[in-house]
Amino acid sequence: MMIDHEMLTGFSKSFGLFYLIAMSIGVLVYTFWPSNKKPFEHAATAVVSDEEDKPCL
């Protein structure tokens, strides 16, 4: 069995597709994991706070 250009490109396209799908699933699992709720809520409120009334110096 000879390895030619078409075989390599087909393999790399398939592997790339599965790699991107796996990474997307990993990001979604990380995002919606229950123990990550507190850090994400902190990050959402850390930039803009209602307590600060003056500009940052």
mmCIF file of N, CA, C and O in Angstrom, residues 3-17:
data_model
loop_
_atom_site.group_PDB
_atom_site.id
_atom_site.type_symbol
_atom_site.label_atom_id
_atom_site.label_comp_id
_atom_site.label_asym_id
_atom_site.label_seq_id
_atom_site.Cartn_x
_atom_site.Cartn_y
_atom_site.Cartn_z
ATOM 1 N N ILE A 3 1.620 5.222 0.122
ATOM 2 C CA ILE A 3 1.085 6.445 0.722
ATOM 3 C C ILE A 3 1.323 7.572 -0.275
ATOM 4 O O ILE A 3 2.453 7.947 -0.548
ATOM 5 N N ASP A 4 0.233 8.089 -0.821
ATOM 6 C CA ASP A 4 0.355 9.181 -1.786
ATOM 7 C C ASP A 4 -0.271 10.454 -1.212
ATOM 8 O O ASP A 4 -0.781 10.488 -0.097
ATOM 9 N N HIS A 5 -0.228 11.493 -1.993
ATOM 10 C CA HIS A 5 -0.695 12.805 -1.546
ATOM 11 C C HIS A 5 -2.178 12.800 -1.227
ATOM 12 O O HIS A 5 -2.618 13.385 -0.228
ATOM 13 N N GLU A 6 -2.986 12.147 -2.051
ATOM 14 C CA GLU A 6 -4.429 12.138 -1.828
ATOM 15 C C GLU A 6 -4.785 11.411 -0.530
ATOM 16 O O GLU A 6 -5.682 11.828 0.203
ATOM 17 N N MET A 7 -4.078 10.356 -0.239
ATOM 18 C CA MET A 7 -4.343 9.617 0.992
ATOM 19 C C MET A 7 -3.981 10.455 2.220
ATOM 20 O O MET A 7 -4.722 10.493 3.205
ATOM 21 N N LEU A 8 -2.856 11.147 2.153
ATOM 22 C CA LEU A 8 -2.436 11.991 3.261
ATOM 23 C C LEU A 8 -3.380 13.170 3.472
ATOM 24 O O LEU A 8 -3.708 13.517 4.607
ATOM 25 N N THR A 9 -3.821 13.800 2.387
ATOM 26 C CA THR A 9 -4.739 14.928 2.543
ATOM 27 C C THR A 9 -6.089 14.466 3.072
ATOM 28 O O THR A 9 -6.712 15.147 3.896
ATOM 29 N N GLY A 10 -6.578 13.316 2.618
ATOM 30 C CA GLY A 10 -7.836 12.777 3.132
ATOM 31 C C GLY A 10 -7.746 12.471 4.615
ATOM 32 O O GLY A 10 -8.660 12.766 5.384
ATOM 33 N N PHE A 11 -6.617 11.869 5.024
ATOM 34 C CA PHE A 11 -6.423 11.574 6.444
ATOM 35 C C PHE A 11 -6.330 12.847 7.264
ATOM 36 O O PHE A 11 -6.940 12.957 8.331
ATOM 37 N N SER A 12 -5.598 13.825 6.778
ATOM 38 C CA SER A 12 -5.431 15.055 7.553
ATOM 39 C C SER A 12 -6.738 15.846 7.643
ATOM 40 O O SER A 12 -7.029 16.449 8.678
ATOM 41 N N LYS A 13 -7.537 15.821 6.598
ATOM 42 C CA LYS A 13 -8.832 16.505 6.658
ATOM 43 C C LYS A 13 -9.761 15.818 7.653
ATOM 44 O O LYS A 13 -10.448 16.477 8.434
ATOM 45 N N SER A 14 -9.785 14.502 7.644
ATOM 46 C CA SER A 14 -10.630 13.763 8.590
ATOM 47 C C SER A 14 -10.135 13.956 10.013
ATOM 48 O O SER A 14 -10.922 14.206 10.927
ATOM 49 N N PHE A 15 -8.830 13.841 10.217
ATOM 50 C CA PHE A 15 -8.270 14.009 11.554
ATOM 51 C C PHE A 15 -8.520 15.425 12.054
ATOM 52 O O PHE A 15 -8.864 15.621 13.216
ATOM 53 N N GLY A 16 -8.371 16.415 11.199
ATOM 54 C CA GLY A 16 -8.618 17.798 11.587
ATOM 55 C C GLY A 16 -10.064 18.026 11.984
ATOM 56 O O GLY A 16 -10.355 18.733 12.957
ATOM 57 N N LEU A 17 -10.977 17.409 11.245
ATOM 58 C CA LEU A 17 -12.396 17.538 11.577
ATOM 59 C C LEU A 17 -12.685 16.934 12.943
ATOM 60 O O LEU A 17 -13.325 17.562 13.793
#
